[in-house]
Amino acid sequence: MLKRDNAQSIFDRAMSVIAKGVSSNFRYWGPKSTPVISHAKGAYITDADENTFIDYRLGWGPIILGHADDRINNAVSEAVKKGITFAATTELETEVAEKMVSMIPGMEMLRFTNTGTEATMHALRVARGYTRREKFIKFEGQYHGAHDYVLFSTASSPLSGMGSRTAPIPVQVGSGIPNKIRDYV
């Protein structure tokens, strides 16, 4: 059995000020087992009780070089010295975009977003504008962001309600999503 005294104490405090004690439902593992991480290095994360684990989640994708990588830390430190965000185009942004366009066949232009949610929301809007179609498909059982149009049939949805492989039924994840949106999925 893992030590959990410090993690539980912190999580109990979090439960009193953060909904479900987490800033994303995907982080919630239950009232007595939700991890509370204190630090990480490379492929390993360490919780508030000094239990160390391999981090298979990798921050849901962006931590492909590992946590606290010295190369990344140094590059970020140098960039922050020049300012953090300007609400305007920068030369670095342009250089990164040029590099990506040159490396990805068929990509002519791109747009950077802050989150995957924004990326899928804009991608849907562009696709609808181009095709003039409102209905779209998504990978059933997968997470495509936190906007209303894609919060259907994710991994947390009950399999019994999703229909068959040949006739899937969009299952809404959570409340507050207008019922009519289901018609577009």
Short mmCIF file of C-alpha atoms in Angstrom, two decimals:
data_model
loop_
_atom_site.label_atom_id
_atom_site.label_comp_id
_atom_site.label_asym_id
_atom_site.label_seq_id
_atom_site.Cartn_x
_atom_site.Cartn_y
_atom_site.Cartn_z
CA MET A 1 0.00 0.00 0.00
CA LEU A 2 1.37 3.41 -0.96
CA LYS A 3 1.82 6.19 1.55
CA ARG A 4 -0.85 8.82 0.97
CA ASP A 5 -1.01 11.03 4.07
CA ASN A 6 0.35 14.24 2.48
CA ALA A 7 -1.43 13.71 -0.84
CA GLN A 8 -4.74 13.06 0.90
CA SER A 9 -4.39 16.15 3.08
CA ILE A 10 -3.67 18.33 0.03
CA PHE A 11 -6.45 16.71 -1.97
CA ASP A 12 -8.94 17.24 0.87
CA ARG A 13 -8.00 20.94 0.84
CA ALA A 14 -8.38 21.01 -2.94
CA MET A 15 -11.86 19.49 -2.65
CA SER A 16 -12.96 22.51 -0.60
CA VAL A 17 -11.87 25.10 -3.20
CA ILE A 18 -11.67 23.33 -6.60
CA ALA A 19 -14.66 21.50 -8.09
CA LYS A 20 -14.04 17.76 -7.52
CA GLY A 21 -10.57 18.78 -6.32
CA VAL A 22 -9.21 18.82 -9.89
CA SER A 23 -9.02 21.28 -12.77
CA SER A 24 -10.01 18.60 -15.29
CA ASN A 25 -12.35 15.65 -14.78
CA PHE A 26 -9.74 13.39 -16.40
CA ARG A 27 -7.50 13.99 -13.37
CA TYR A 28 -10.06 12.71 -10.87
CA TRP A 29 -9.49 9.12 -9.71
CA GLY A 30 -11.81 9.14 -6.73
CA PRO A 31 -11.93 10.72 -3.27
CA LYS A 32 -9.16 8.53 -1.82
CA SER A 33 -6.92 7.85 -4.84
CA THR A 34 -6.56 11.02 -6.94
CA PRO A 35 -2.82 11.69 -7.34
CA VAL A 36 -1.26 14.89 -6.00
CA ILE A 37 2.08 15.48 -7.74
CA SER A 38 4.86 17.55 -6.16
CA HIS A 39 7.60 17.38 -8.80
CA ALA A 40 8.92 15.52 -11.83
CA LYS A 41 12.14 14.91 -13.75
CA GLY A 42 12.56 13.08 -17.02
CA ALA A 43 10.05 10.23 -17.32
CA TYR A 44 9.24 10.18 -13.59
CA ILE A 45 6.68 12.00 -11.44
CA THR A 46 6.77 12.10 -7.66
CA ASP A 47 3.72 12.64 -5.50
CA ALA A 48 3.33 14.60 -2.26
CA ASP A 49 4.34 11.50 -0.27
CA GLU A 50 7.54 10.92 -2.29
CA ASN A 51 6.11 7.94 -4.19
CA THR A 52 7.70 7.95 -7.66
CA PHE A 53 6.03 6.67 -10.82
CA ILE A 54 6.73 6.49 -14.54
CA ASP A 55 4.64 9.23 -16.19
CA TYR A 56 2.78 7.50 -18.99
CA ARG A 57 0.44 10.48 -19.43
CA LEU A 58 3.17 12.97 -20.38
CA GLY A 59 0.92 15.93 -19.61
CA TRP A 60 -1.55 14.51 -22.18
CA GLY A 61 1.06 14.89 -24.92
CA PRO A 62 3.37 17.90 -24.71
CA ILE A 63 5.99 16.38 -22.37
CA ILE A 64 7.61 14.19 -25.03
CA LEU A 65 11.13 15.16 -23.93
CA GLY A 66 10.37 14.47 -20.28
CA HIS A 67 9.80 16.75 -17.32
CA ALA A 68 12.24 19.53 -16.40
CA ASP A 69 14.47 18.85 -19.42
CA ASP A 70 17.47 21.21 -19.15
CA ARG A 71 17.34 22.09 -22.87
CA ILE A 72 13.69 23.10 -22.62
CA ASN A 73 14.18 24.91 -19.30
CA ASN A 74 17.07 26.97 -20.73
CA ALA A 75 15.18 27.83 -23.93
CA VAL A 76 12.08 28.88 -21.97
CA SER A 77 14.19 30.94 -19.55
CA GLU A 78 15.81 32.83 -22.44
CA ALA A 79 12.45 33.40 -24.14
CA VAL A 80 10.82 34.71 -20.94
CA LYS A 81 13.58 37.32 -20.61
CA LYS A 82 12.29 38.85 -23.87
CA GLY A 83 8.69 39.03 -22.65
CA ILE A 84 5.92 36.48 -22.29
CA THR A 85 2.96 37.36 -24.48
CA PHE A 86 2.40 40.35 -26.71
CA ALA A 87 -1.01 39.92 -28.36
CA ALA A 88 0.87 40.45 -31.63
CA THR A 89 2.92 38.43 -34.12
CA THR A 90 6.57 37.72 -33.29
CA GLU A 91 9.55 36.69 -35.37
CA LEU A 92 9.91 33.44 -33.39
CA GLU A 93 6.27 32.56 -34.10
CA THR A 94 6.89 33.18 -37.81
CA GLU A 95 10.10 31.11 -37.81
CA VAL A 96 8.38 28.16 -36.12
CA ALA A 97 5.46 28.35 -38.57
CA GLU A 98 7.85 28.45 -41.55
CA LYS A 99 9.73 25.42 -40.23
CA MET A 100 6.52 23.44 -39.68
CA VAL A 101 5.14 24.29 -43.13
CA SER A 102 8.44 23.21 -44.72
CA MET A 103 8.40 19.89 -42.83
CA ILE A 104 4.77 18.84 -43.34
CA PRO A 105 3.78 17.84 -46.89
CA GLY A 106 0.59 19.55 -48.06
CA MET A 107 0.56 22.14 -45.28
CA GLU A 108 0.49 25.61 -46.76
CA MET A 109 -0.47 27.62 -43.70
CA LEU A 110 -1.24 27.08 -40.03
CA ARG A 111 -2.64 28.82 -37.01
CA PHE A 112 -1.31 28.34 -33.50
CA THR A 113 -3.78 27.88 -30.64
CA ASN A 114 -3.41 27.80 -26.88
CA THR A 115 -5.09 24.44 -26.36
CA GLY A 116 -6.22 21.32 -28.17
CA THR A 117 -9.78 22.38 -27.42
CA GLU A 118 -9.25 25.57 -29.43
CA ALA A 119 -7.55 23.61 -32.20
CA THR A 120 -10.44 21.17 -32.68
CA MET A 121 -13.01 23.95 -32.34
CA HIS A 122 -11.33 25.97 -35.11
CA ALA A 123 -10.75 22.87 -37.25
CA LEU A 124 -14.47 22.08 -37.12
CA ARG A 125 -15.34 25.65 -38.04
CA VAL A 126 -12.93 25.64 -41.01
CA ALA A 127 -14.23 22.25 -42.20
CA ARG A 128 -17.85 23.40 -41.96
CA GLY A 129 -17.07 26.61 -43.81
CA TYR A 130 -15.27 24.75 -46.58
CA THR A 131 -17.69 21.84 -47.00
CA ARG A 132 -20.89 23.77 -46.19
CA ARG A 133 -21.89 20.76 -44.06
CA GLU A 134 -22.83 20.96 -40.41
CA LYS A 135 -22.56 17.28 -39.47
CA PHE A 136 -19.15 15.78 -38.65
CA ILE A 137 -17.57 12.55 -37.46
CA LYS A 138 -15.29 12.01 -34.48
CA PHE A 139 -13.42 9.05 -33.06
CA GLU A 140 -15.79 7.28 -30.71
CA GLY A 141 -14.39 6.77 -27.23
CA GLN A 142 -11.75 9.47 -27.71
CA TYR A 143 -11.23 12.92 -26.23
CA HIS A 144 -11.13 15.80 -28.72
CA GLY A 145 -11.26 18.79 -26.39
CA ALA A 146 -13.67 20.39 -23.95
CA HIS A 147 -16.07 22.25 -26.23
CA ASP A 148 -19.70 21.19 -26.58
CA TYR A 149 -19.44 19.71 -30.09
CA VAL A 150 -16.90 17.04 -29.16
CA LEU A 151 -18.02 16.09 -25.64
CA PHE A 152 -19.85 13.01 -26.88
CA SER A 153 -18.88 9.34 -26.62
CA THR A 154 -15.55 9.75 -24.85
CA ALA A 155 -13.72 7.07 -22.88
CA SER A 156 -15.80 7.95 -19.82
CA SER A 157 -19.09 7.23 -21.63
CA PRO A 158 -20.91 3.98 -20.78
CA LEU A 159 -20.40 1.42 -23.56
CA SER A 160 -23.97 0.22 -23.17
CA GLY A 161 -25.31 3.54 -24.44
CA MET A 162 -23.06 4.01 -27.48
CA GLY A 163 -24.93 1.71 -29.86
CA SER A 164 -23.31 -0.74 -32.25
CA ARG A 165 -20.22 -0.30 -34.42
CA THR A 166 -22.41 0.18 -37.48
CA ALA A 167 -24.95 2.45 -35.78
CA PRO A 168 -23.20 4.49 -33.07
CA ILE A 169 -25.23 6.72 -30.77
CA PRO A 170 -23.57 9.94 -29.53
CA VAL A 171 -23.53 9.87 -25.72
CA GLN A 172 -23.34 13.31 -24.12
CA VAL A 173 -20.58 13.72 -21.50
CA GLY A 174 -21.94 15.71 -18.58
CA SER A 175 -24.72 18.23 -18.32
CA GLY A 176 -25.02 21.71 -19.77
CA ILE A 177 -24.57 20.69 -23.42
CA PRO A 178 -27.60 21.60 -25.57
CA ASN A 179 -29.42 18.43 -26.74
CA LYS A 180 -29.59 19.66 -30.35
CA ILE A 181 -25.79 19.52 -30.70
CA ARG A 182 -26.08 15.70 -30.73
CA ASP A 183 -27.68 16.04 -34.20
CA TYR A 184 -24.37 17.29 -35.64
CA VAL A 185 -22.14 14.49 -34.28
#
